[in-house]
Amino acid sequence: MQTRTWAREHVPALTAVLTVVSLTLVFGAALQMLPVGALPSPEGLLAAIPHVNAVLSLAAIGTITAGVRAIRRGEVERHRALMLSSFGLFALFLALYLYRVAVLGPTEFTGPAFVRTYVYFPVLFVHIALAIVCVPFVFYALLVAGTRPTAEIYETRHRTAGRVAAALWLVSFTMGLAIYSMLYHVF
């Protein structure tokens, strides 16, 4: 109980720490700066990850959308369960993505140069930017919800942070699916 009380009193600081740690891991993996020599790298698993992540992204879009609808209807416990599920799906997605990109590096776009320059890179840039901006909002909303009774959540900025997080999450996941399609199905 003391940990929860401490966390409740330090939500902004915890949000900042979790954001920095998370983004450090993401950029460390993307730039192949993490020590991954000891990690197993079975070809089949590495090849399956993008497709598994596409399914996880679709499922997350569904749980986020259902979570937003639930809270609009006043179904707080359903909202909580759906948003925790969304976070779990995101965490699994991210773990798989980071594992793959740390071992293999980023996937190269093999389509036409014009599409790469004027479609793929702009979509990728916005996707990455939204994903980065989303992180502190997600952590803040989760920390507030996890450290307070439901009645007290309404006295915080949880609602605002949650709205921003859900919107950014949905757009980022959707753009991620567009990137997946371009990398693995269209080109």
PDB file of C-alpha atoms in Angstrom, residues 6 16 22-23 27 31-32 38-39 43 68 70 76 82 89 101 166 169 173:
ATOM      1  CA  TRP A   6       4.112   6.951  -3.121  1.00  0.00           C
ATOM      2  CA  ALA A  16       8.641  11.073 -17.054  1.00  0.00           C
ATOM      3  CA  SER A  22      10.688   3.312 -22.819  1.00  0.00           C
ATOM      4  CA  LEU A  23      11.917   5.659 -25.525  1.00  0.00           C
ATOM      5  CA  PHE A  27      15.690   4.101 -29.963  1.00  0.00           C
ATOM      6  CA  LEU A  31      19.592   2.119 -33.856  1.00  0.00           C
ATOM      7  CA  GLN A  32      20.894  -1.364 -33.004  1.00  0.00           C
ATOM      8  CA  ALA A  38      22.925 -13.520 -26.534  1.00  0.00           C
ATOM      9  CA  LEU A  39      19.373 -13.329 -27.884  1.00  0.00           C
ATOM     10  CA  GLU A  43      14.375 -17.240 -38.629  1.00  0.00           C
ATOM     11  CA  VAL A  68     -13.669   4.732 -25.437  1.00  0.00           C
ATOM     12  CA  ALA A  70     -17.461   1.987 -22.679  1.00  0.00           C
ATOM     13  CA  VAL A  76     -16.025   2.303 -15.872  1.00  0.00           C
ATOM     14  CA  LEU A  82     -10.361  -2.734 -22.170  1.00  0.00           C
ATOM     15  CA  LEU A  89      -1.445  -5.654 -26.511  1.00  0.00           C
ATOM     16  CA  VAL A 101      14.482  -4.679 -34.931  1.00  0.00           C
ATOM     17  CA  ALA A 166      -6.555   7.089 -27.269  1.00  0.00           C
ATOM     18  CA  TRP A 169      -2.816   5.454 -30.223  1.00  0.00           C
ATOM     19  CA  PHE A 173      -1.726   1.911 -34.855  1.00  0.00           C
TER      20      PHE A 173
END
